[in-house]
Coordinates of C-alpha atoms and ligand atoms in Angstrom, one line a residue:
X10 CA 62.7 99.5 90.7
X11 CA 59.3 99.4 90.9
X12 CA 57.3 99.5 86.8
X13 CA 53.9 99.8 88.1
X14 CA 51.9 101.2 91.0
X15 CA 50.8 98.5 93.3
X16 CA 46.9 98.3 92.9
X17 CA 45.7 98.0 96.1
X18 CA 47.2 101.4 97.0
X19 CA 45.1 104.8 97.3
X20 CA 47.8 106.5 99.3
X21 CA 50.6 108.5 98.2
X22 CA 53.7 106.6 97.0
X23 CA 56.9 108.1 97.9
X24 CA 59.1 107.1 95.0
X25 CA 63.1 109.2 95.4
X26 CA 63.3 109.0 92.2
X27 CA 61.5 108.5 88.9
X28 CA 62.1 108.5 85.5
X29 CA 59.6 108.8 82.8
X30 CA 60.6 107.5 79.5
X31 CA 60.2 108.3 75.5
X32 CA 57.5 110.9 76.1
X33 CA 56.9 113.8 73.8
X34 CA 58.1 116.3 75.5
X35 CA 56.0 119.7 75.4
X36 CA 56.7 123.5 76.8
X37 CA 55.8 126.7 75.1
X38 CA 58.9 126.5 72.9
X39 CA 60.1 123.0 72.7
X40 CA 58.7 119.7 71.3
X41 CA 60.6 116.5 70.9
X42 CA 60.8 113.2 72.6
X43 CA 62.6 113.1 75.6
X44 CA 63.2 111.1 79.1
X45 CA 62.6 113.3 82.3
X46 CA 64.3 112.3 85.5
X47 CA 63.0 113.5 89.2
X48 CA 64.7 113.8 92.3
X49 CA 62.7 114.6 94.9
X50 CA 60.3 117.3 94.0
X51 CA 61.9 118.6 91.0
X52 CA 63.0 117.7 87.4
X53 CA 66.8 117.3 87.2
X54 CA 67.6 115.9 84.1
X55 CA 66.4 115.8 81.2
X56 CA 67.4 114.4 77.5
X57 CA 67.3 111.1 75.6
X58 CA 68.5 107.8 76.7
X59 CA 69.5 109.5 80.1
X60 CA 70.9 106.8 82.2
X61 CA 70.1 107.8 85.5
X62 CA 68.7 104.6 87.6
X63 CA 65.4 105.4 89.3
X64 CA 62.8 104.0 92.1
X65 CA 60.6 104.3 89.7
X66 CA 60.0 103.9 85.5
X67 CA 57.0 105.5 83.9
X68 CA 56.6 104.6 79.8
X69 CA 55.4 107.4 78.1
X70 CA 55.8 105.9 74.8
X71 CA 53.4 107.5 72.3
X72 CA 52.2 110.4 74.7
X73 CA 52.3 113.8 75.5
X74 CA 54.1 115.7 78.9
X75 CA 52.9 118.8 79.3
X76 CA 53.9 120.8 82.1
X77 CA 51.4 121.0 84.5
X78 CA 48.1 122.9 84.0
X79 CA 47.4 126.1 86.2
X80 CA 44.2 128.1 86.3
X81 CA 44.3 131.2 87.9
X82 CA 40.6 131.5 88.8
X83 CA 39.0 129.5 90.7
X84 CA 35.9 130.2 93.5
X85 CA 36.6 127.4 96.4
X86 CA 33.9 127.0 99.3
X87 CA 33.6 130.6 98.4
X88 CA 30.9 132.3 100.3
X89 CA 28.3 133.8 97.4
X90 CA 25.0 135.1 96.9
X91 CA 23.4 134.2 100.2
X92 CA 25.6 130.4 99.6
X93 CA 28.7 128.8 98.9
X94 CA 30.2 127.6 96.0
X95 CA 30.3 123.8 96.3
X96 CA 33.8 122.8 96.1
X97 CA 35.8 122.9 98.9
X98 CA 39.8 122.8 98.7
X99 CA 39.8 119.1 98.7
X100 CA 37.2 118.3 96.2
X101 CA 37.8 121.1 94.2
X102 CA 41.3 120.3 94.0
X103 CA 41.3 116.9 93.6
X104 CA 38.8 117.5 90.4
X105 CA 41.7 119.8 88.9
X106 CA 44.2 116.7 89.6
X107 CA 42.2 114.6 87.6
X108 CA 42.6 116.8 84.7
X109 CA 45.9 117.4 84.8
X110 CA 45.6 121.2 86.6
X111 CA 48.3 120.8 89.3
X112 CA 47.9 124.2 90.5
X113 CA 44.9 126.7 91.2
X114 CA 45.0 130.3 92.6
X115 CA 41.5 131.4 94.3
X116 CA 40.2 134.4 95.2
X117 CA 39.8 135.3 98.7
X118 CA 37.2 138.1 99.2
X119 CA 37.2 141.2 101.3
X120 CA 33.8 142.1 103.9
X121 CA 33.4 145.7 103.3
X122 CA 34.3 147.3 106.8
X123 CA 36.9 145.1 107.4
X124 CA 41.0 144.2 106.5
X125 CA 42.4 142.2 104.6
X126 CA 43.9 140.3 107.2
X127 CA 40.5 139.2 108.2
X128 CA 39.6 138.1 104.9
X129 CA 43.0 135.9 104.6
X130 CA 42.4 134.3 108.0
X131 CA 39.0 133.4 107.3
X132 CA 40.4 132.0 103.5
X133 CA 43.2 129.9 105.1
X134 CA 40.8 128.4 108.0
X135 CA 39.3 126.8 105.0
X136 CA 42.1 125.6 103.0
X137 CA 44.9 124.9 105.6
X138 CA 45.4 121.0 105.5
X139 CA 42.9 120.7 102.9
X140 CA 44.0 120.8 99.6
X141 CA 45.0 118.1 97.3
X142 CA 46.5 120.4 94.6
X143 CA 49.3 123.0 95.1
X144 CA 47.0 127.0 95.2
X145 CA 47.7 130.6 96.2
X146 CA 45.8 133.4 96.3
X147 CA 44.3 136.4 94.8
X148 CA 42.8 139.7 97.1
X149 CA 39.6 140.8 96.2
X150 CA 39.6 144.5 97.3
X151 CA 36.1 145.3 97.8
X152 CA 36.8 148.3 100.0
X153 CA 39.8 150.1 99.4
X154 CA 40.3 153.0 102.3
X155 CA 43.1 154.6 104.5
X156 CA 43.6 151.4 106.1
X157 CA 43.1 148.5 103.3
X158 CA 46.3 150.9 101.8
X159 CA 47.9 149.7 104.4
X160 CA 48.1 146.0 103.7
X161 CA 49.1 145.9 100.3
X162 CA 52.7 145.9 100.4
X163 CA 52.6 143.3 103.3
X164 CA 50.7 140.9 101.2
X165 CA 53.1 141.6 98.4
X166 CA 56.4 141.0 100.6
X167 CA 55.4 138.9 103.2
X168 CA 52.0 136.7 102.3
X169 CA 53.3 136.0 98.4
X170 CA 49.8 138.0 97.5
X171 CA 50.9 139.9 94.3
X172 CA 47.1 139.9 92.5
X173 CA 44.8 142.3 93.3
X174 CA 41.1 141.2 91.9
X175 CA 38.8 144.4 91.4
X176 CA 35.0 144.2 90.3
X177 CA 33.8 147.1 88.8
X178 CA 30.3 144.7 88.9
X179 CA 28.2 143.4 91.5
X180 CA 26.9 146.9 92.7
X181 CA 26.0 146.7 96.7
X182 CA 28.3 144.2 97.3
X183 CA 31.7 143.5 96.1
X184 CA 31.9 146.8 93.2
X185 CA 34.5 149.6 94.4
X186 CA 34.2 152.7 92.3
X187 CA 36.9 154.4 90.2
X188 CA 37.9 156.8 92.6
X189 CA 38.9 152.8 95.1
X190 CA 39.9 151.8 91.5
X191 CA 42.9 154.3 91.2
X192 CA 44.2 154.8 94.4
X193 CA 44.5 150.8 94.1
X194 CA 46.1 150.9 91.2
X195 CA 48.8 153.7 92.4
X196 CA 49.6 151.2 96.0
X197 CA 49.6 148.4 94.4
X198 CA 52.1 149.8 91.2
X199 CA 54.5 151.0 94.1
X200 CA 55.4 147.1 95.1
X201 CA 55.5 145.6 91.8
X202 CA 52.0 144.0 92.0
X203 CA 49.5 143.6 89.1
X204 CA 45.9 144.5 89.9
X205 CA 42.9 142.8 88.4
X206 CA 39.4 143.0 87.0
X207 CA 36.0 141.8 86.5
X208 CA 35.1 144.3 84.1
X209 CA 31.8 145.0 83.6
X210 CA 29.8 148.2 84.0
X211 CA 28.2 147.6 87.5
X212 CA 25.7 150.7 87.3
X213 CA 24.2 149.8 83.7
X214 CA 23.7 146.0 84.8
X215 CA 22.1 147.3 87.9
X216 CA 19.9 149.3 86.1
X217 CA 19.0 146.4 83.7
X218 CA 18.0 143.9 86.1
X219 CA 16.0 145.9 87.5
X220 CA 14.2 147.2 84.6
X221 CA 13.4 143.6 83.7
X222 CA 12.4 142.7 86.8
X223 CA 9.7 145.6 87.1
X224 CA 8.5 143.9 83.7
X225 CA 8.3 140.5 85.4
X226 CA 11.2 139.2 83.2
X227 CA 12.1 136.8 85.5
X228 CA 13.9 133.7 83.4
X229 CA 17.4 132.9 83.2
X230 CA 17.3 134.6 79.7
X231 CA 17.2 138.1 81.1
X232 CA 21.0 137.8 83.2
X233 CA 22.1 137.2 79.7
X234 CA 20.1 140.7 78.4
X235 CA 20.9 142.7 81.6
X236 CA 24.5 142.1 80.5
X237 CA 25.1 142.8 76.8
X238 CA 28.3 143.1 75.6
X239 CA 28.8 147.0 75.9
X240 CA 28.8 145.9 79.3
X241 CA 32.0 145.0 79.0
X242 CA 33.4 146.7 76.7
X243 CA 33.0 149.8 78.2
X244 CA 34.5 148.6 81.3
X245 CA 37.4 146.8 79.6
X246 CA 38.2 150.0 78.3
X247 CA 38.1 152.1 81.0
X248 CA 40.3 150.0 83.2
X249 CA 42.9 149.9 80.5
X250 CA 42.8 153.8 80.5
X251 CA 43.0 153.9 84.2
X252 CA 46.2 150.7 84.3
X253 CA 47.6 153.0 81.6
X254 CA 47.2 156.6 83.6
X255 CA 49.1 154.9 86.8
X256 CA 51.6 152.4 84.5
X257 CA 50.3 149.4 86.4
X258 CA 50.4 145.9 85.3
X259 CA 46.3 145.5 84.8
X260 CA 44.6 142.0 83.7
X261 CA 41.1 141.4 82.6
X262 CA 39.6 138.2 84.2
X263 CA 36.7 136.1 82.6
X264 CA 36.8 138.1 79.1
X265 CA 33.8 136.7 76.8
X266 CA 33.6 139.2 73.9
X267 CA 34.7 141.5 70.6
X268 CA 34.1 144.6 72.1
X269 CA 36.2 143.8 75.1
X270 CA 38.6 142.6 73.4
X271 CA 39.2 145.3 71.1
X272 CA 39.1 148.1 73.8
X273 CA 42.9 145.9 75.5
X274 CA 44.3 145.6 71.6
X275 CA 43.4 150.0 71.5
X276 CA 45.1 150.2 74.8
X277 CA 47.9 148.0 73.6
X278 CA 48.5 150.6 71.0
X279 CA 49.0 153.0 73.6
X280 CA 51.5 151.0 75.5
X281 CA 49.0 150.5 77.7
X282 CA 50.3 146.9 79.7
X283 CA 46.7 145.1 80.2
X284 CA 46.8 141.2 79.8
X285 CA 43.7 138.8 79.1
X286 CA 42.2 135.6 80.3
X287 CA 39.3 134.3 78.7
X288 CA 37.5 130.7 80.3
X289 CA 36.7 127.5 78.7
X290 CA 32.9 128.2 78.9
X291 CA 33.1 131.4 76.4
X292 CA 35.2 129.3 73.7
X293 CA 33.1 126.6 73.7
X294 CA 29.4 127.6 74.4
X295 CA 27.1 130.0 73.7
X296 CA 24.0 132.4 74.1
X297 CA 21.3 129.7 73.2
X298 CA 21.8 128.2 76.2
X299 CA 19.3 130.7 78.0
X300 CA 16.7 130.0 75.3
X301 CA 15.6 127.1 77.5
X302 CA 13.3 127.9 80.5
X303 CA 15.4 127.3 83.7
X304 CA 17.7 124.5 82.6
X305 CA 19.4 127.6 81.5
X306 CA 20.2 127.9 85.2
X307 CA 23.2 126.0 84.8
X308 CA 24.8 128.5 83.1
X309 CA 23.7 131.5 84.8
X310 CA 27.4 132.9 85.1
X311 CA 29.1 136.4 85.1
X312 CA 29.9 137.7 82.6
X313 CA 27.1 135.6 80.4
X314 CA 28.0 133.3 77.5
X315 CA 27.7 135.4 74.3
X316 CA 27.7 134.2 70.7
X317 CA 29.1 132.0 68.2
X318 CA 31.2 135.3 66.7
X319 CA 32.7 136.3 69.9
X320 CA 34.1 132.5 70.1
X321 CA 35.6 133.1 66.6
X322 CA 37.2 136.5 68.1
X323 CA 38.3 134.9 71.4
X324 CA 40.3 132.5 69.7
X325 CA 41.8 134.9 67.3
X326 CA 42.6 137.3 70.2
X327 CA 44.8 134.0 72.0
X328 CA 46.4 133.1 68.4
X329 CA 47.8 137.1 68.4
X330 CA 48.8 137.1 72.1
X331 CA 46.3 139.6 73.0
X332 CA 44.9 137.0 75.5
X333 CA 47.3 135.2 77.4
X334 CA 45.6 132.4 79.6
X335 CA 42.7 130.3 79.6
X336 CA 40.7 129.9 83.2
X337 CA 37.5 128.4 84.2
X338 CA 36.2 130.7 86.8
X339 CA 35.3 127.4 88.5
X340 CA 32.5 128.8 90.5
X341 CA 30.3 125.5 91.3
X342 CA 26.7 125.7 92.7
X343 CA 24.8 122.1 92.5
X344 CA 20.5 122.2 91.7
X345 CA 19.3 123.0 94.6
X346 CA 21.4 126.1 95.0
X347 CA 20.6 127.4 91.7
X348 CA 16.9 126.9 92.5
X349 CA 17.1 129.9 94.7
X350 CA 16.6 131.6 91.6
X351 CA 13.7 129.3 90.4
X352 CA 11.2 132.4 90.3
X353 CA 13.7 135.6 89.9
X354 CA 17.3 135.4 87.8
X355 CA 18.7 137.7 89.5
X356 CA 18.8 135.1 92.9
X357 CA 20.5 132.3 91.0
X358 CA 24.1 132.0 92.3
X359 CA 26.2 133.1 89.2
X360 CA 28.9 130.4 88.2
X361 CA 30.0 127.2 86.8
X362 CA 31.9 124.0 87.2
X363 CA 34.6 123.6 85.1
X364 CA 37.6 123.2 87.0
X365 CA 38.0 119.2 86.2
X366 CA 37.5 119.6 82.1
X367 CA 39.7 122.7 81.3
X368 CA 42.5 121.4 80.2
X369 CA 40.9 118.5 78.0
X370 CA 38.1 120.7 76.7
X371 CA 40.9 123.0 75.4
X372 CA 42.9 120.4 73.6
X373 CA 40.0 119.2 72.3
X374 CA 38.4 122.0 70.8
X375 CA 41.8 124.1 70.5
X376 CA 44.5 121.6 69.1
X377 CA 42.5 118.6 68.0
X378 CA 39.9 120.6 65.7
X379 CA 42.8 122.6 64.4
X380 CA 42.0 126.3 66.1
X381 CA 45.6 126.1 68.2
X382 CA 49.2 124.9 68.2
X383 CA 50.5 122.7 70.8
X384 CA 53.1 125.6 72.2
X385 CA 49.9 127.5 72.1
X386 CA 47.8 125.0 73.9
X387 CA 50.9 124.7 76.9
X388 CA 51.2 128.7 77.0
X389 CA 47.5 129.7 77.3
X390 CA 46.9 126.2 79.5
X391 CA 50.5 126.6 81.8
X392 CA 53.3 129.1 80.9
X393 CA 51.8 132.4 80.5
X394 CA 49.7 132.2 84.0
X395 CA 52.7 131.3 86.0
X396 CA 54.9 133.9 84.4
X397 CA 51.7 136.6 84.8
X398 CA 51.3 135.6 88.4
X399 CA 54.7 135.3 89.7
X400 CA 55.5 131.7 89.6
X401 CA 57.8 130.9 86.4
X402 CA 59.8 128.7 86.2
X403 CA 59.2 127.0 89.7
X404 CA 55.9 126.4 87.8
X405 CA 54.2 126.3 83.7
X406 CA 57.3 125.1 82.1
X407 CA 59.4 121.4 82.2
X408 CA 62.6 122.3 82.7
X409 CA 65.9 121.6 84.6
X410 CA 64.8 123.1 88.8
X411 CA 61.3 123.1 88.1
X412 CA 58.6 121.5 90.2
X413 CA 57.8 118.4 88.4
X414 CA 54.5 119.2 87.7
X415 CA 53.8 116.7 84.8
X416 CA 50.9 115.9 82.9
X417 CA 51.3 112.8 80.6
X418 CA 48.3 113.2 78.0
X419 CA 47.1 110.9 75.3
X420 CA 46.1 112.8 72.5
X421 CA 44.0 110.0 70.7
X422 CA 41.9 108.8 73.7
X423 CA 38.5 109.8 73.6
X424 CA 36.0 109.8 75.8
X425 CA 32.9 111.6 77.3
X426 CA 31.9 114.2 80.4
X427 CA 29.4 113.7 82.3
X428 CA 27.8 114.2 85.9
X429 CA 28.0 110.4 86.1
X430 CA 31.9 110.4 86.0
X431 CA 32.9 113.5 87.0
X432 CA 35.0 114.5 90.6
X433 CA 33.5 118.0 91.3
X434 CA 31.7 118.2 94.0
X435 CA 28.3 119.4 91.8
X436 CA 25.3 116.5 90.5
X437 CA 25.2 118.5 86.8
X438 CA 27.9 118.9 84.6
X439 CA 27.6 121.8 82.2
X440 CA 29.6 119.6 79.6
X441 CA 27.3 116.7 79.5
X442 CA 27.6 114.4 76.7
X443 CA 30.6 116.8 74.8
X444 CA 33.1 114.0 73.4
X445 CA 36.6 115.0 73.8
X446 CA 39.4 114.2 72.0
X447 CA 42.8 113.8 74.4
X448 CA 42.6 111.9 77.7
X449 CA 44.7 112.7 81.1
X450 CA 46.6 109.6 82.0
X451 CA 48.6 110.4 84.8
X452 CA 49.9 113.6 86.9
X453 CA 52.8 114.1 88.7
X454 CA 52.7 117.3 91.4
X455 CA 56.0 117.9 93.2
X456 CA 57.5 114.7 91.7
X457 CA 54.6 112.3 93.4
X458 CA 52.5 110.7 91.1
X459 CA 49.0 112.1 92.3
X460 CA 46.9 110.5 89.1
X461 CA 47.1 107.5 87.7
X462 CA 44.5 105.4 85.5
X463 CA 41.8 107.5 86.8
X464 CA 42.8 107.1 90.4
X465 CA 43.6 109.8 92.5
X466 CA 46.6 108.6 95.0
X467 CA 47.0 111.8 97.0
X468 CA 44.9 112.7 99.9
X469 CA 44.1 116.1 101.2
X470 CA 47.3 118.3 103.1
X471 CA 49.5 117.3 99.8
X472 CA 48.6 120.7 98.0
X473 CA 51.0 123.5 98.9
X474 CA 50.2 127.3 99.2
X475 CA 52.7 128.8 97.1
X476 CA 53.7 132.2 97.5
X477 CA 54.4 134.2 94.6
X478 CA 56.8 136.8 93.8
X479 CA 55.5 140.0 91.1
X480 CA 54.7 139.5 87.4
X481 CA 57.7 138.6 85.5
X482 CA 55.5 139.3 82.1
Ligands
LIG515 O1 29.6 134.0 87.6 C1 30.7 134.1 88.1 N1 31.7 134.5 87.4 N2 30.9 133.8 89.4 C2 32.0 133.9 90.2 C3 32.3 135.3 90.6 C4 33.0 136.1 89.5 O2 32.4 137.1 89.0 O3 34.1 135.7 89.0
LIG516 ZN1 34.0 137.8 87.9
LIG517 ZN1 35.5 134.5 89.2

């Protein structure tokens, strides 16, 4: 038995067996002290004083396991905007080991003209060998036609691609209309899938930027006006209508706002089967962060940060279940890319880093100030996006045949983000200076102990694609 990590290592132990001790043990419906033991990839036992000898003995005396964090959106070397978003799969991965996300699923995007095939070639050239993290993938449809039709089951059966993204933004480039929209929806209901959005009203932003632009409102302030909340809320709504009309399983990514919000609880009361992710960013900051001149820059994201009363409704809407997961919409550009939109908004490549701080920020502000539970925290954080995305229990919970994914947490440790710190491949941080409360101390993925004392001991090729079967929510 070895009781510590030799120091000198930066490789990947192999341990057969671990056992982690007298840890509070933490899933969507449990909470109690507990030993875990592993075999191999996968938890095998678990219970108190379990007598099972092991290669390996972490003390997890006075901390938290949680099951390992997922976060279903994520932008990796994602080409954007005239750039590329700044994480590759093996910084970008690596960042989400460090806080305790063991698993990401990115979205790989369609070219107009061309399959989807192409696009998931093109998506696994760049993350084949490369990850640190376990991943899968979302399809951006961007062009649905005769022939796109015609690859939907085949992801869905054969690829483990059971998420369909949709914008109903970004007019000229990525938007399909809702004519695409329904004839999605009807394919994709046939095999089970779940299709789903950025919903926002692509024709009214596009007529907004370019109203302030003829005026010569150029500064980050006007993305936030070109986007005002009927934005979305009108969007949200009409994708509910449509999920409802063809009974598919519909989810609204990134959602910021009140109005948005309310249009999924009206389509709840029809039945209507629409779930929600909000993101870190929209529970935690807000609107006045454009009043600066292009600092503001840094958070120059779609759909904008809105205000302090939307926060107070996004929260709400997780305590009631009407939003089921919290994201990042890790979307990293660093300075220099953002400066492409020095002299006109509409240039500066829309996204954030976040990927790294989820998990922490959420504790944090959710279960340290008091706003969430701790099974609320491991749902919204974990369970919920593995059961939405097709990867429960293999994933988001801690139980007997699961993928020891395992995040042991101290919930008193405090300490501070910053650029100076951070792994994202990115030279700001858009948390700078915000004290947390709650402090990853070591991560487990597949039963290997990838994180420990703020060292990462896994290189790139350990992360896993991970096929995933159809929404079991
Ligand atoms: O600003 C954002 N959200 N960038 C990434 C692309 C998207 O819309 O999710
Ligand atoms: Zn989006
Ligand atoms: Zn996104």
């Amino acid at each position: 038995m070895i009781d510590c990590i030799p120091f000198f290592t930066n490789t990947l132990p192999n341990f057969m067996s671990i056992l982690i001790r007298n840890g509070r043990v933490i899933t969507a419906s449990e909470n109690a002290i507990a030993d875990i033991f592993i075999e191999g990839e996968t938890i095998t036992a678990i219970g108190t004083r379990l007598e099972q000898t092991a290669d390996y003995v972490i003390d997890a005396s006075g901390k938290y396991i949680f099951p390992g964090g997922i976060d279903p959106h994520v932008h990796l070397d994602m080409p954007f905007m005239g750039t590329s978003s700044s994480d590759n799969y093996e910084t970008g991965t690596r960042a989400a080991l460090y806080g305790g996300t063991t698993m990401v699923i990115d979205f790989i995007l369609q070219t107009q003209g061309k399959s989807l095939r192409h696009a998931l070639e093109a998506w696994q050239g760049r993350s084949n060998g490369n990850a640190v993290g376990d991943y899968s993938f979302h399809m951006a449809v961007t062009d649905f036609n005769d022939q796109t039709k015609e690859e939907i089951r085949e992801l869905i059966e054969q690829e483990g691609i059971t998420s369909f993204k949709t914008f109903m933004a970004y007019k000229g480039a990525l938007m399909i209309d809702d004519r695409q929209m329904i004839g999605l929806m009807q394919e994709v209901k046939k095999y089970g899938g779940l299709v789903t959005v950025h919903a926002t009203n692509g024709d009214m932003i596009d007529y907004l930027i370019a109203k302030h632009r003829s005026e010569g409102k150029m500064a980050p302030l006007y993305h936030y006006l070109s986007q005002p909340e009927v934005t979305e809320a009108e969007a949200s709504g009409r994708f509910a209508a449509l999920a409802g009309y063809t009974e598919v399983n519909g989810y609204i990514v990134h959602m910021t706002c009140e109005g948005a919000l309310n249009a999924i609880r009206d389509a709840a009361k029809r039945n209507h089967n629409v779930k929600a992710e909000t993101c870190i960013q929209y529970l935690m900051l807000d609107a006045s962060l454009y009043e600066q001149n292009f600092e503001g820059a840094k958070w120059v994201m779609s759909p904008p940060l809105r205000e302090k009363k939307d926060q107070a409704a996004l929260w709400g809407g997780i305590n009631q279940g009407a939003i089921q997961v919290v994201a990042t919409d890790h979307c990293p550009f660093k300075w220099e890319q953002k400066l492409m939109g020095k002299d006109d908004f509409s240039k500066i490549p829309n996204g954030h880093p976040a990927i790294e701080h989820r998990m922490e920020l959420l504790f944090s502000e959710g279960v340290a100030k008091g706003k969430i539970n701790l099974s609320k925290f491991v749902e919204v954080n974990s369970t919920n996006a593995a059961k939405i995305f097709g990867m429960y229990p293999q994933k988001g919970t801690i139980g007997i045949g699961s993928d020891a994914d395992l995040v042991i947490f101290d919930p008193s440790e405090k300490h501070t983000i910053s650029a100076q710190t951070h792994h994202m491949n990115v030279d700001y941080s858009a948390y700078e200076g915000v004290e947390v409360t709650g402090k990853v101390k070591t991560v487990l993925l597949r039963g290997k102990v990838v994180i420990d004392n703020n060292q990462c001991l896994a290189e790139k090729g350990n992360g896993k694609y991970i096929k995933r079967k159809t929404t079991a929510m």
